[in-house]
PDB file of C-alpha atoms in Angstrom:
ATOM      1  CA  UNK E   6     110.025  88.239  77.998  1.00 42.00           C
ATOM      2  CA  UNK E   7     107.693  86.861  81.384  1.00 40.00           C
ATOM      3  CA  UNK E   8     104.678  88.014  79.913  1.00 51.00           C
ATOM      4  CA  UNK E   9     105.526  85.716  76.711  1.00 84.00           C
ATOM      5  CA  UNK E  10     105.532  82.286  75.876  1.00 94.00           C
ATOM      6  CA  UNK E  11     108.792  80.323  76.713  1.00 98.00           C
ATOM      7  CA  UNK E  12     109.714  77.635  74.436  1.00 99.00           C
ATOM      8  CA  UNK E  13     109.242  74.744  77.358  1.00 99.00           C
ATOM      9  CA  UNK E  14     110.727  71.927  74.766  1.00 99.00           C
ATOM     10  CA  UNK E  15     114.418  71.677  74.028  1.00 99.00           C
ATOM     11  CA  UNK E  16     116.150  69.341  71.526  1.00 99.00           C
ATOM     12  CA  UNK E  17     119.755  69.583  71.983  1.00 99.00           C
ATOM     13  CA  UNK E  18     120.959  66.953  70.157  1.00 97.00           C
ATOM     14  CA  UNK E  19     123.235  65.153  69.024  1.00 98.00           C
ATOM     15  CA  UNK E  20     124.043  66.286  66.050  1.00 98.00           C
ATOM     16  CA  UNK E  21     123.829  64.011  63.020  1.00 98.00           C
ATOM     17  CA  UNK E  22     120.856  62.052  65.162  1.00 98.00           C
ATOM     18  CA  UNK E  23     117.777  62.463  63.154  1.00 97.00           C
ATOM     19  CA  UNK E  24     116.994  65.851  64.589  1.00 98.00           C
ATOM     20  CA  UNK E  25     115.624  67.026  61.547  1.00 97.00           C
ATOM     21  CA  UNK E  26     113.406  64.143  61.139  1.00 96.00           C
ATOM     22  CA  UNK E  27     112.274  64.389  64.695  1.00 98.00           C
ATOM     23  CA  UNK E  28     111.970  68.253  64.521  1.00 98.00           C
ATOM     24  CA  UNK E  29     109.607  67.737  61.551  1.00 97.00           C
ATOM     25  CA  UNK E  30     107.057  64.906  63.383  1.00 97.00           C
ATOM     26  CA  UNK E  31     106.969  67.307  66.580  1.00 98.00           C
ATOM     27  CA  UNK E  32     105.902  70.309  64.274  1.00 98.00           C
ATOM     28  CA  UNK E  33     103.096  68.487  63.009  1.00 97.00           C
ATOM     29  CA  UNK E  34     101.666  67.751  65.722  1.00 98.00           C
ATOM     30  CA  UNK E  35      98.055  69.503  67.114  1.00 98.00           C
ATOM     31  CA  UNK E  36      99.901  70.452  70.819  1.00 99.00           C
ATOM     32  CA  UNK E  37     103.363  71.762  69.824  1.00 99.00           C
ATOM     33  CA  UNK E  38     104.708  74.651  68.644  1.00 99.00           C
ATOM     34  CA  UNK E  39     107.717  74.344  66.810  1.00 99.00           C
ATOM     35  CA  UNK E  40     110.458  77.578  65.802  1.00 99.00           C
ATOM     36  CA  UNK E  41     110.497  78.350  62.042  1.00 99.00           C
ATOM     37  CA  UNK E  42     114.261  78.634  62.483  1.00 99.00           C
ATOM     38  CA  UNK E  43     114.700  74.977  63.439  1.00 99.00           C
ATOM     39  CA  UNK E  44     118.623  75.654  65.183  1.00 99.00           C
ATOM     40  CA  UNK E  45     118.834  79.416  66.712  1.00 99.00           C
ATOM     41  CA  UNK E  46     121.201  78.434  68.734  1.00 99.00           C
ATOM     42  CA  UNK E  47     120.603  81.501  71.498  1.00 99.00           C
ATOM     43  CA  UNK E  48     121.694  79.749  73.928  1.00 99.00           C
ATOM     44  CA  UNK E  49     125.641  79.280  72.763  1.00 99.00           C
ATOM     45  CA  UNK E  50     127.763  82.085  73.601  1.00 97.00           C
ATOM     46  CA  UNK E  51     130.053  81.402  70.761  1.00 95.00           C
ATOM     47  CA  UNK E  52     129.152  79.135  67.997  1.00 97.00           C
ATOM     48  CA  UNK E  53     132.333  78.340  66.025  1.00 97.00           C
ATOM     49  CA  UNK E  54     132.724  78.363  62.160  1.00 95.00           C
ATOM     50  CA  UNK E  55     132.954  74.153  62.195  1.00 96.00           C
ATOM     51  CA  UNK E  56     129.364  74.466  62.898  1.00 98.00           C
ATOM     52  CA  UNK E  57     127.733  77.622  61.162  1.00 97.00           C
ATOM     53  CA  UNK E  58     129.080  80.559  59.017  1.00 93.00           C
ATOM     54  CA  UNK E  59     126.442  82.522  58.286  1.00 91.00           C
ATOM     55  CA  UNK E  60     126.357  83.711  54.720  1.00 89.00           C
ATOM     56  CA  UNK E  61     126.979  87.388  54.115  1.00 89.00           C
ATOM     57  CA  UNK E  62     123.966  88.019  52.146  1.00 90.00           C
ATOM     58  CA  UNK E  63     121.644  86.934  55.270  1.00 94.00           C
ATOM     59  CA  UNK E  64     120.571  89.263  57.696  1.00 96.00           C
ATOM     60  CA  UNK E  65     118.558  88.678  60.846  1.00 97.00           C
ATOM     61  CA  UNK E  66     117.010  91.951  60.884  1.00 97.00           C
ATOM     62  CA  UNK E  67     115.616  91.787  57.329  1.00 97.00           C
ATOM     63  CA  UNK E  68     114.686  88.060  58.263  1.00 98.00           C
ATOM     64  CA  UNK E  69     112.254  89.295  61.015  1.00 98.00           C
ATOM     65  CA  UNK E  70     110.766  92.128  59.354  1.00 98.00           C
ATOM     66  CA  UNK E  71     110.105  90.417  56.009  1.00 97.00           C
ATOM     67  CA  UNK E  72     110.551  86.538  55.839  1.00 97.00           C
ATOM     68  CA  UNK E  73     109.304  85.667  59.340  1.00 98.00           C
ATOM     69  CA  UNK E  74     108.099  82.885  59.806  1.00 98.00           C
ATOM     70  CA  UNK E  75     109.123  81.349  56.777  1.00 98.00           C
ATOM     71  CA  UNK E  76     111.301  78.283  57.250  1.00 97.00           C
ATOM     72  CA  UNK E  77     115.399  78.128  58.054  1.00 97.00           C
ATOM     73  CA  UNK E  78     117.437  75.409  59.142  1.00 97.00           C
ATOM     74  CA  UNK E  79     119.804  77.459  61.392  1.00 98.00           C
ATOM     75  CA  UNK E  80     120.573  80.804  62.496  1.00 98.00           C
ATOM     76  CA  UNK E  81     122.782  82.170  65.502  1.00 98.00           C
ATOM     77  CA  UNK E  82     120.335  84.575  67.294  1.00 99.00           C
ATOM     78  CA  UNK E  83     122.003  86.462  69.953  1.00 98.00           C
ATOM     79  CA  UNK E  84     118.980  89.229  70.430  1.00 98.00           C
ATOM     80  CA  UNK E  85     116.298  88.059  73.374  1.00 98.00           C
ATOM     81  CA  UNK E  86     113.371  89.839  71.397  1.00 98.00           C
ATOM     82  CA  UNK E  87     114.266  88.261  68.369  1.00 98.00           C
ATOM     83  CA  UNK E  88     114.450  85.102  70.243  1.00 99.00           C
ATOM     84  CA  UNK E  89     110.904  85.339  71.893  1.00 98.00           C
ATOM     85  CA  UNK E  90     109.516  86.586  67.905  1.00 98.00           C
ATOM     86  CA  UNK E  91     110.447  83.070  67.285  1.00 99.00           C
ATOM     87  CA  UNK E  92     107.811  81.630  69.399  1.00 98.00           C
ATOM     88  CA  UNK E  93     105.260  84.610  69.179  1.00 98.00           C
ATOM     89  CA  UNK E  94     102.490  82.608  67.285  1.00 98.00           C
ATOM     90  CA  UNK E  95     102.142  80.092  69.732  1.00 98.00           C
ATOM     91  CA  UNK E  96      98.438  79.517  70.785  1.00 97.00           C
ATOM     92  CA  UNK E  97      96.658  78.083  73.827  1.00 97.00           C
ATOM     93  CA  UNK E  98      96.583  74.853  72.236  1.00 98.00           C
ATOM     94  CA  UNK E  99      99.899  74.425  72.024  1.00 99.00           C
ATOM     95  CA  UNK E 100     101.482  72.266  75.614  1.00 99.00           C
ATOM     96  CA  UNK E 101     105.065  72.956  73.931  1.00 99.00           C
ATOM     97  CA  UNK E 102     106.915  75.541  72.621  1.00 99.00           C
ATOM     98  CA  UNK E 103     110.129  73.857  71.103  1.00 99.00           C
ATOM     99  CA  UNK E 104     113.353  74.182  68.933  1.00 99.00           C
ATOM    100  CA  UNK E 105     115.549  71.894  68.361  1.00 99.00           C
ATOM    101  CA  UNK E 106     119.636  73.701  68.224  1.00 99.00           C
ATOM    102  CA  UNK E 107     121.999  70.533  68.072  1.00 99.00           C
ATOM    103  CA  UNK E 108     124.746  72.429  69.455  1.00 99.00           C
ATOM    104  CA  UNK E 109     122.899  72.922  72.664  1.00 99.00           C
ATOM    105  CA  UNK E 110     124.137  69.505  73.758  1.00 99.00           C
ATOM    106  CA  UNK E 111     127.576  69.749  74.042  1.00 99.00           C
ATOM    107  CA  UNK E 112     128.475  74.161  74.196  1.00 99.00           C
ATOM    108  CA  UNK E 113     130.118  75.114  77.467  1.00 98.00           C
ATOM    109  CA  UNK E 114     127.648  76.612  79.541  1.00 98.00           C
ATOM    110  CA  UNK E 115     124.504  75.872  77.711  1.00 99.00           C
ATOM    111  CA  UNK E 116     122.457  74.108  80.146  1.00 99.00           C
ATOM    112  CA  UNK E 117     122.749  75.956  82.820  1.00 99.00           C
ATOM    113  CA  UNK E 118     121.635  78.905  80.376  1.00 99.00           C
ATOM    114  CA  UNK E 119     118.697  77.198  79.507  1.00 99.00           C
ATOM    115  CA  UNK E 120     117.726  76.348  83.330  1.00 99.00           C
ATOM    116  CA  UNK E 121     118.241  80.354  83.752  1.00 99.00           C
ATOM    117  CA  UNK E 122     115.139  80.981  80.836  1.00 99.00           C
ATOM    118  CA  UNK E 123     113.280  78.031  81.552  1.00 99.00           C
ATOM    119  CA  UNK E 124     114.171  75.433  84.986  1.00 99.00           C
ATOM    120  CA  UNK E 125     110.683  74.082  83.898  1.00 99.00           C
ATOM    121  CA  UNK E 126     111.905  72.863  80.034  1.00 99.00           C
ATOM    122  CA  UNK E 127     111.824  69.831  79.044  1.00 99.00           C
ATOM    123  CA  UNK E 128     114.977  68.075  77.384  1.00 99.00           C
ATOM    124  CA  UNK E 129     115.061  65.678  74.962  1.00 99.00           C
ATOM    125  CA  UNK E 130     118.199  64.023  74.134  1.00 99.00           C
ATOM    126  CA  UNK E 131     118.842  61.984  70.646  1.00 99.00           C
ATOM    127  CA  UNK E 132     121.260  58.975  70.930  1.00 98.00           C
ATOM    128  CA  UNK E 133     123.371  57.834  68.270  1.00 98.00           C
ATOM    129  CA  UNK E 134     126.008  55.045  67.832  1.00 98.00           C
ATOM    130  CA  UNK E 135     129.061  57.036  68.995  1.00 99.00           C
ATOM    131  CA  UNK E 136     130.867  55.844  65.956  1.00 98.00           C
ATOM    132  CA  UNK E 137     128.021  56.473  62.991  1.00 97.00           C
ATOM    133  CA  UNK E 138     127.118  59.528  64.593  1.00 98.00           C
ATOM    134  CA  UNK E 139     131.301  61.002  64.105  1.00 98.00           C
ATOM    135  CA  UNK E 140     131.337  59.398  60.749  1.00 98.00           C
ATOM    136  CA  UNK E 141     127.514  60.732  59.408  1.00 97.00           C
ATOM    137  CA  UNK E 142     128.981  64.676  61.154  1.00 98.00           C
ATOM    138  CA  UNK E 143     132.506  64.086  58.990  1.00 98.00           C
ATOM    139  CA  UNK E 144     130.797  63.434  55.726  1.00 96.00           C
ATOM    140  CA  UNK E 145     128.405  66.079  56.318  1.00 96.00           C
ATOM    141  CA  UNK E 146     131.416  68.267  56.297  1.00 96.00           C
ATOM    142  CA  UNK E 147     132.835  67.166  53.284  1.00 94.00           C
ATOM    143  CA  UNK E 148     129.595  67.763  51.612  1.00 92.00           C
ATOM    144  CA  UNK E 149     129.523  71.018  52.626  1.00 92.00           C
ATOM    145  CA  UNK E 150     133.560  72.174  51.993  1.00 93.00           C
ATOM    146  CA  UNK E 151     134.854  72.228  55.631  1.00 95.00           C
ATOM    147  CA  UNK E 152     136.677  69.078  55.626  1.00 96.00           C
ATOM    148  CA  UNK E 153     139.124  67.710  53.377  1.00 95.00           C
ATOM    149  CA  UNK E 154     141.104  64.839  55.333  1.00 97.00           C
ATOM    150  CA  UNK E 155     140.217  61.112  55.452  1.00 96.00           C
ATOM    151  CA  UNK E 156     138.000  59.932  58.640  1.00 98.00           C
ATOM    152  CA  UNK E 157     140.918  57.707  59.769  1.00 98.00           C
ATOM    153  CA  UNK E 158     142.917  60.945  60.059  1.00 98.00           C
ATOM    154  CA  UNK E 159     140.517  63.406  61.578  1.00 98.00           C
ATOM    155  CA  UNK E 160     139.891  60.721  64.531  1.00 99.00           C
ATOM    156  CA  UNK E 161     143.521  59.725  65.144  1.00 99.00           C
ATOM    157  CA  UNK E 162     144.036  63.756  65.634  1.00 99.00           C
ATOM    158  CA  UNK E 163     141.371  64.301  67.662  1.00 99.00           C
ATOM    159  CA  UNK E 164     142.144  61.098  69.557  1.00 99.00           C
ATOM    160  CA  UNK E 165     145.459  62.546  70.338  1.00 99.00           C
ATOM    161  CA  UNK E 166     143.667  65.467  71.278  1.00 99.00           C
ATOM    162  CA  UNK E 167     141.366  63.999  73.483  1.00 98.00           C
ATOM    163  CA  UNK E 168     144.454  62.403  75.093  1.00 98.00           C
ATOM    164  CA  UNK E 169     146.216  65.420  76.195  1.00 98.00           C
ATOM    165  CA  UNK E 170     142.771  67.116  77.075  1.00 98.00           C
ATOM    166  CA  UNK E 171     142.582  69.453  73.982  1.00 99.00           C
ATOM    167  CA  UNK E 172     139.648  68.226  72.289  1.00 99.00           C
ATOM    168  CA  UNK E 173     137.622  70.915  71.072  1.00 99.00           C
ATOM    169  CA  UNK E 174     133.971  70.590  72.290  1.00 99.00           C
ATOM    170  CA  UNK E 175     132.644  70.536  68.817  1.00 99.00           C
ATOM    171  CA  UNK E 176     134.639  67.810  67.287  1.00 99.00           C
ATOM    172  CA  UNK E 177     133.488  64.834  65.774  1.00 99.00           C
ATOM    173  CA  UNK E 178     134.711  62.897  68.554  1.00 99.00           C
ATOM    174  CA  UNK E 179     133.557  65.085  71.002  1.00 99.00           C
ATOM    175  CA  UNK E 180     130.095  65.244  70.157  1.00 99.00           C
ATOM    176  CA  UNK E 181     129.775  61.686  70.163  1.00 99.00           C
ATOM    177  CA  UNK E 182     130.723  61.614  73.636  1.00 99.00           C
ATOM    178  CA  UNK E 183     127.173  61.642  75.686  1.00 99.00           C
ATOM    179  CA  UNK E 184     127.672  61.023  79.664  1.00 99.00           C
ATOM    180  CA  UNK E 185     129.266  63.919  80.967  1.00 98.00           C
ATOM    181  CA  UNK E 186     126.364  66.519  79.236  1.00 99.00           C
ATOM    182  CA  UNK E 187     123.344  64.441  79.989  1.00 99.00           C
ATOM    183  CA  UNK E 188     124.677  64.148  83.420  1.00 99.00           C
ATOM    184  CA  UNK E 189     124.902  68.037  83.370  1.00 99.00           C
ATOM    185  CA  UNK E 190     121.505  68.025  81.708  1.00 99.00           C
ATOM    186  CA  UNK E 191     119.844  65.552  84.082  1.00 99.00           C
ATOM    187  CA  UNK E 192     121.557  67.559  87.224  1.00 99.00           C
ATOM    188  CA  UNK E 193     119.437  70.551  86.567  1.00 99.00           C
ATOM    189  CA  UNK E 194     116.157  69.404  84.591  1.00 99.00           C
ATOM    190  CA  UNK E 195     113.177  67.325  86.167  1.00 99.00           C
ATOM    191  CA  UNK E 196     112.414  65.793  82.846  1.00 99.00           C
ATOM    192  CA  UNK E 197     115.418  64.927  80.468  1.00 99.00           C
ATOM    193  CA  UNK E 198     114.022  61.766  77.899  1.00 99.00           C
ATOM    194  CA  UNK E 199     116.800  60.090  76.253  1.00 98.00           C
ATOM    195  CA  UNK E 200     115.962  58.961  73.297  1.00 98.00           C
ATOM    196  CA  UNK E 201     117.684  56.126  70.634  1.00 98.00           C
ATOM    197  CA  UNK E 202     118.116  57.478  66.891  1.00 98.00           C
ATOM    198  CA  UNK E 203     118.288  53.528  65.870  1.00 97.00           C
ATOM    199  CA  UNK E 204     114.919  53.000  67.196  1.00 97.00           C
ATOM    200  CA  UNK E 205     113.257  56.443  66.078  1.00 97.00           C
ATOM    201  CA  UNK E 206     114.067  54.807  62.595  1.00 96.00           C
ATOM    202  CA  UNK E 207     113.545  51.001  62.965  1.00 95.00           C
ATOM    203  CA  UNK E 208     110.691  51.119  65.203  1.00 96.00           C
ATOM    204  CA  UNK E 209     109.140  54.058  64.660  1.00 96.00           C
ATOM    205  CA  UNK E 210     105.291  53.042  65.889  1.00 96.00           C
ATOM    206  CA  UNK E 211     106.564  52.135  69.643  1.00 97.00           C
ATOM    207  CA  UNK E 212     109.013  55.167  69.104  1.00 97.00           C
ATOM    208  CA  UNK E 213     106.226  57.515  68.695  1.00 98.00           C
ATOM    209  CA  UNK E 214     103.711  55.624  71.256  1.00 98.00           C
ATOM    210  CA  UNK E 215     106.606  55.837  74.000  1.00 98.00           C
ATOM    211  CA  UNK E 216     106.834  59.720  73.452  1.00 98.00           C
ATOM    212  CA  UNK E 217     103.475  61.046  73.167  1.00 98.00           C
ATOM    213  CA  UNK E 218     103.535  59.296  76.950  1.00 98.00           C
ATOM    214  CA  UNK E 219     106.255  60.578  78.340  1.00 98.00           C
ATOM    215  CA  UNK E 220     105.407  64.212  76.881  1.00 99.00           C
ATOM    216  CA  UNK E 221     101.498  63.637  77.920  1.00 98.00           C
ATOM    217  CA  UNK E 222     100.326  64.242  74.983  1.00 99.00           C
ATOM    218  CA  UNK E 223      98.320  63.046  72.193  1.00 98.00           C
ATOM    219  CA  UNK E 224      99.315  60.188  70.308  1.00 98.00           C
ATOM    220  CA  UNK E 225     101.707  61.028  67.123  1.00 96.00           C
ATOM    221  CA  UNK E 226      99.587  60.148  63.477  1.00 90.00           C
ATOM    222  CA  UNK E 227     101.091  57.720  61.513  1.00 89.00           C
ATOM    223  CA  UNK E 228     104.676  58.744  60.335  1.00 89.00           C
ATOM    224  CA  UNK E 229     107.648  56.743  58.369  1.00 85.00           C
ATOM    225  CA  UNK E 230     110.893  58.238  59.232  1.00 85.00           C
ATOM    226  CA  UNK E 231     113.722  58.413  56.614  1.00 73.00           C
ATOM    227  CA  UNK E 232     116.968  59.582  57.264  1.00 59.00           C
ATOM    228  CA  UNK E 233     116.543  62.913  56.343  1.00 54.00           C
ATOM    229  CA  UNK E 234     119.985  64.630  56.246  1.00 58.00           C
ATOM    230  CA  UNK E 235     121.627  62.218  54.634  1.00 54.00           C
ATOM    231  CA  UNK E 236     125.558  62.698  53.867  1.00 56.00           C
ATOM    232  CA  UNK E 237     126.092  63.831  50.377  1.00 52.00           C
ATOM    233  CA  UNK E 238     129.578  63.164  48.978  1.00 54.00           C
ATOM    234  CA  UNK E 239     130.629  65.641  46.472  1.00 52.00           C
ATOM    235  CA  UNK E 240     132.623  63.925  43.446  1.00 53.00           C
ATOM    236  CA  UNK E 241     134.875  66.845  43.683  1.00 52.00           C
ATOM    237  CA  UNK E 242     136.060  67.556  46.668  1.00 52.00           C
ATOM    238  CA  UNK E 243     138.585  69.910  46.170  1.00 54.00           C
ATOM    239  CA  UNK E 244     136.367  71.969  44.044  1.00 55.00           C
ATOM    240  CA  UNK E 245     134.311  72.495  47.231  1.00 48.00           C
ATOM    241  CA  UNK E 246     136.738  72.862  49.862  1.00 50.00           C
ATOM    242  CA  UNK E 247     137.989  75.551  47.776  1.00 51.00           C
ATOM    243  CA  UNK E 248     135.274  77.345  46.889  1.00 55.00           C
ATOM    244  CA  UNK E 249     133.933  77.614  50.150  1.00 49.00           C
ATOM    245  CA  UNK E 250     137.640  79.049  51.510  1.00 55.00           C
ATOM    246  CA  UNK E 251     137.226  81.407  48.648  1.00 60.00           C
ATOM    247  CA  UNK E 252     133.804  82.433  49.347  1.00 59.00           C
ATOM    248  CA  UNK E 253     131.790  81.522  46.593  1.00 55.00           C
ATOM    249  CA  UNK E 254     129.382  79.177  48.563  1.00 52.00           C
ATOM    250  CA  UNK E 255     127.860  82.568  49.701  1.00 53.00           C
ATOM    251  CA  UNK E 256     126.712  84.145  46.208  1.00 59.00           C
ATOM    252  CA  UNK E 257     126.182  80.552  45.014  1.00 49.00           C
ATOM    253  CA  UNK E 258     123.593  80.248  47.449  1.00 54.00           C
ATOM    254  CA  UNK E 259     121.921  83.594  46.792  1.00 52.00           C
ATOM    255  CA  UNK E 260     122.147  83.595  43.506  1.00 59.00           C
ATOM    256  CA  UNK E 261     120.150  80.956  42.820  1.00 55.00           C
ATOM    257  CA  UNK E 262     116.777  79.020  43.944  1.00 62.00           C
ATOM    258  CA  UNK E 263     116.448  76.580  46.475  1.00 54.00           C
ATOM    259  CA  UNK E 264     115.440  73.877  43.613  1.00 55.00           C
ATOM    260  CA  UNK E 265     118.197  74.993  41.113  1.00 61.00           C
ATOM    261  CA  UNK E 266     120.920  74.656  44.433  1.00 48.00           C
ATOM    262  CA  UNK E 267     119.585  71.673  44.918  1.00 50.00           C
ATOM    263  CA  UNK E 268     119.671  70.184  41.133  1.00 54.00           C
ATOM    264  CA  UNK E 269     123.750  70.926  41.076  1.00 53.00           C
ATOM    265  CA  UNK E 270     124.476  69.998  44.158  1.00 44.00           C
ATOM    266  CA  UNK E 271     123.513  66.702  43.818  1.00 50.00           C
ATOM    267  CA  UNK E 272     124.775  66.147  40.342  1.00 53.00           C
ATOM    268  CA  UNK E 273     128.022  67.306  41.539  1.00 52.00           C
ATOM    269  CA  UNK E 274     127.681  64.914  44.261  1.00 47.00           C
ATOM    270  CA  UNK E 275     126.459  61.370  45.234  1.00 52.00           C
ATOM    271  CA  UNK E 276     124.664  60.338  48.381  1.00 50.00           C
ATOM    272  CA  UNK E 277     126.794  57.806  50.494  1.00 53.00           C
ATOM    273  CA  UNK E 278     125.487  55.491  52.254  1.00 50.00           C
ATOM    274  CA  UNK E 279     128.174  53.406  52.540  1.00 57.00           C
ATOM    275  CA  UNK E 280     129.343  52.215  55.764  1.00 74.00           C
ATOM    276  CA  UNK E 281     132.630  53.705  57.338  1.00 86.00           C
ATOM    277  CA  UNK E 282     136.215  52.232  56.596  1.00 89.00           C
ATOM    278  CA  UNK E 283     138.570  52.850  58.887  1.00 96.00           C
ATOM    279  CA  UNK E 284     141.795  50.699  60.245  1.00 98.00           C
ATOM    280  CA  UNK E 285     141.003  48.051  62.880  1.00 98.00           C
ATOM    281  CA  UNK E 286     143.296  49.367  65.935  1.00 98.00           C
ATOM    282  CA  UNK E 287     141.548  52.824  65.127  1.00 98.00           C
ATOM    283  CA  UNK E 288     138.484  51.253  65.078  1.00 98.00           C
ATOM    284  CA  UNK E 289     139.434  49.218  68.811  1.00 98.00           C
ATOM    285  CA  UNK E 290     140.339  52.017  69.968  1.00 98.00           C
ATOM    286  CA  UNK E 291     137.424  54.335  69.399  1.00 98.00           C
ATOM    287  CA  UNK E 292     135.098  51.838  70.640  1.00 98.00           C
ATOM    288  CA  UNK E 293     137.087  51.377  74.068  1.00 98.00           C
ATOM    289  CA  UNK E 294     136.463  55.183  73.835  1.00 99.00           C
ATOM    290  CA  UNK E 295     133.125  55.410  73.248  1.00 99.00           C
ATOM    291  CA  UNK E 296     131.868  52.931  75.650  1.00 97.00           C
ATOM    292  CA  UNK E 297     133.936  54.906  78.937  1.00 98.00           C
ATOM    293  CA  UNK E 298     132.052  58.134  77.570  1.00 98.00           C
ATOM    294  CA  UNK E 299     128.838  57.177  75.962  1.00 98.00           C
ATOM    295  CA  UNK E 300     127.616  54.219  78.204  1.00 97.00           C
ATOM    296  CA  UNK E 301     123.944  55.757  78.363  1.00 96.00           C
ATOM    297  CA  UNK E 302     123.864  54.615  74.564  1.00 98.00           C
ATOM    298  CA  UNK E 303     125.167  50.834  74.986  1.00 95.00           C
ATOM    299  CA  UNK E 304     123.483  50.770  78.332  1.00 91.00           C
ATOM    300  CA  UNK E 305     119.904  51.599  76.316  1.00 82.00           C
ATOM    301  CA  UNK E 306     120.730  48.749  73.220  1.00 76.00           C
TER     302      UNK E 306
END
């Protein structure tokens, strides 16, 4: 893999941060290459079934042979050559060679993994309000089947968890916790830019000026940022949780076209936008938690 290009540009994260968004401005751009599989996530030794279950009817293999490098959101590639095929139509022009796998952030042992392929990369971190970050990653899951329970009672379990020193590293608490991995981050890289989802989509202009400059790059062409991503609540939720336990969302999604998915999906479901409701002691007490483990995001407001 020496004698190939090395992605030099890491996204990690967070989850639920405007990665996609941001993924999609840095493709566009003259001097960066970006991965047609958005997340592959080589870098995690184990990526757990909260985060990606790869359907049955996709195989990498058959991917790389005949799609490549047609588009995908995520993938969990574990094989180095299929890993450098990724960034195999990089050119000269291109100062960075980037993907963007949210899980990178937070997996044990994923940083120093990176510094093993790369101690030159470049690391750029999205910040989110701890809080809107958990709640955006808990309705994502609903939309998607893997979560049936209320907010309130997902974050008083973790919470307990977190307590005791159980937490799972890819909870929705978890992941909103930021110190601890961009001090493991920072420890190892020369350039780690934090950035602040909040002003990647309020003021997107100085956003865009600030990074070109740090990256020494061009400046970015005009772009409006939505937030692409966002939640969709099904009206059903049984009906999904359900059918993805029983394995249907896997011939569902092969059976039919990316438009037609789309169509029913969002007729079964509405997009929600509506700000999180949870009980105020919960509430206190997830913001004296946030601001002992995320103060790199209330230190940058």
């Amino acid at each position: 893999m020496s004698s190939e290009r090395k992605a030099n540009l890491f996204v990690v994260g967070a989850m639920r941060s405007g990665t996609t968004s941001f993924s999609e401005v840095l493709s566009k751009h003259p001097q960066i290459y970006f991965s047609p599989i958005k997340e592959p996530n080589y870098f995690v030794d184990s990526l757990p079934k909260a985060l990606y279950e790869p359907s049955r009817f996709f195989d990498l293999e058959t991917y790389f042979d005949k799609k490549f490098p047609s588009p995908k959101h995520i993938a969990h590639i574990e094989n180095p050559i299929h890993y450098q095929t990724l960034f195999s139509q990089a050119a000269e022009q291109h100062i960075y060679v980037a993907e963007a796998s949210t899980a990178y952030l937070h997996a044990p042992d994923t940083a120093r993994r990176i510094y093993e392929y790369n101690p030159n990369a470049t690391i750029v971190i999205i910040l989110r309000d701890p809080l809107e970050r958990a709640y955006s990653h808990y309705r994502m899951d609903l939309g998607l089947g893997r979560e049936k329970q209320s907010f309130e009672h997902c974050m008083t379990t973790q919470l307990k968890l977190q307590r005791s020193g159980d937490l799972p590293w890819y909870t929705y608490l978890n992941m909103s916790f930021y110190d601890s991995v961009i001090e493991k981050y920072s420890a190892l890289f020369k350039t780690v830019i934090c950035v602040r989802f909040e002003d990647m989509i309020d003021n997107t202009d100085s956003f865009l000026a600030n990074l070109s400059a740090e990256l020494k790059i061009s400046p970015f062409g005009y772009y409006l940022f939505d937030k692409n991503n966002a939640a969709q609540t099904p009206r059903f939720k049984s009906m999904w949780y359900w059918g993805r336990r029983l394995g249907l969302k896997a011939p569902f999604s092969y059976l039919f076209p990316s438009k037609l998915k789309q169509g029913i999906f969002q007729k079964l479901s509405r997009t929600d936008r509506s700000h999180l409701e949870i009980s105020n002691p919960l509430f206190e007490e997830l913001n004296e938690v946030f601001k002992k483990q995320s103060l790199n995001y209330y230190k940058s407001v």
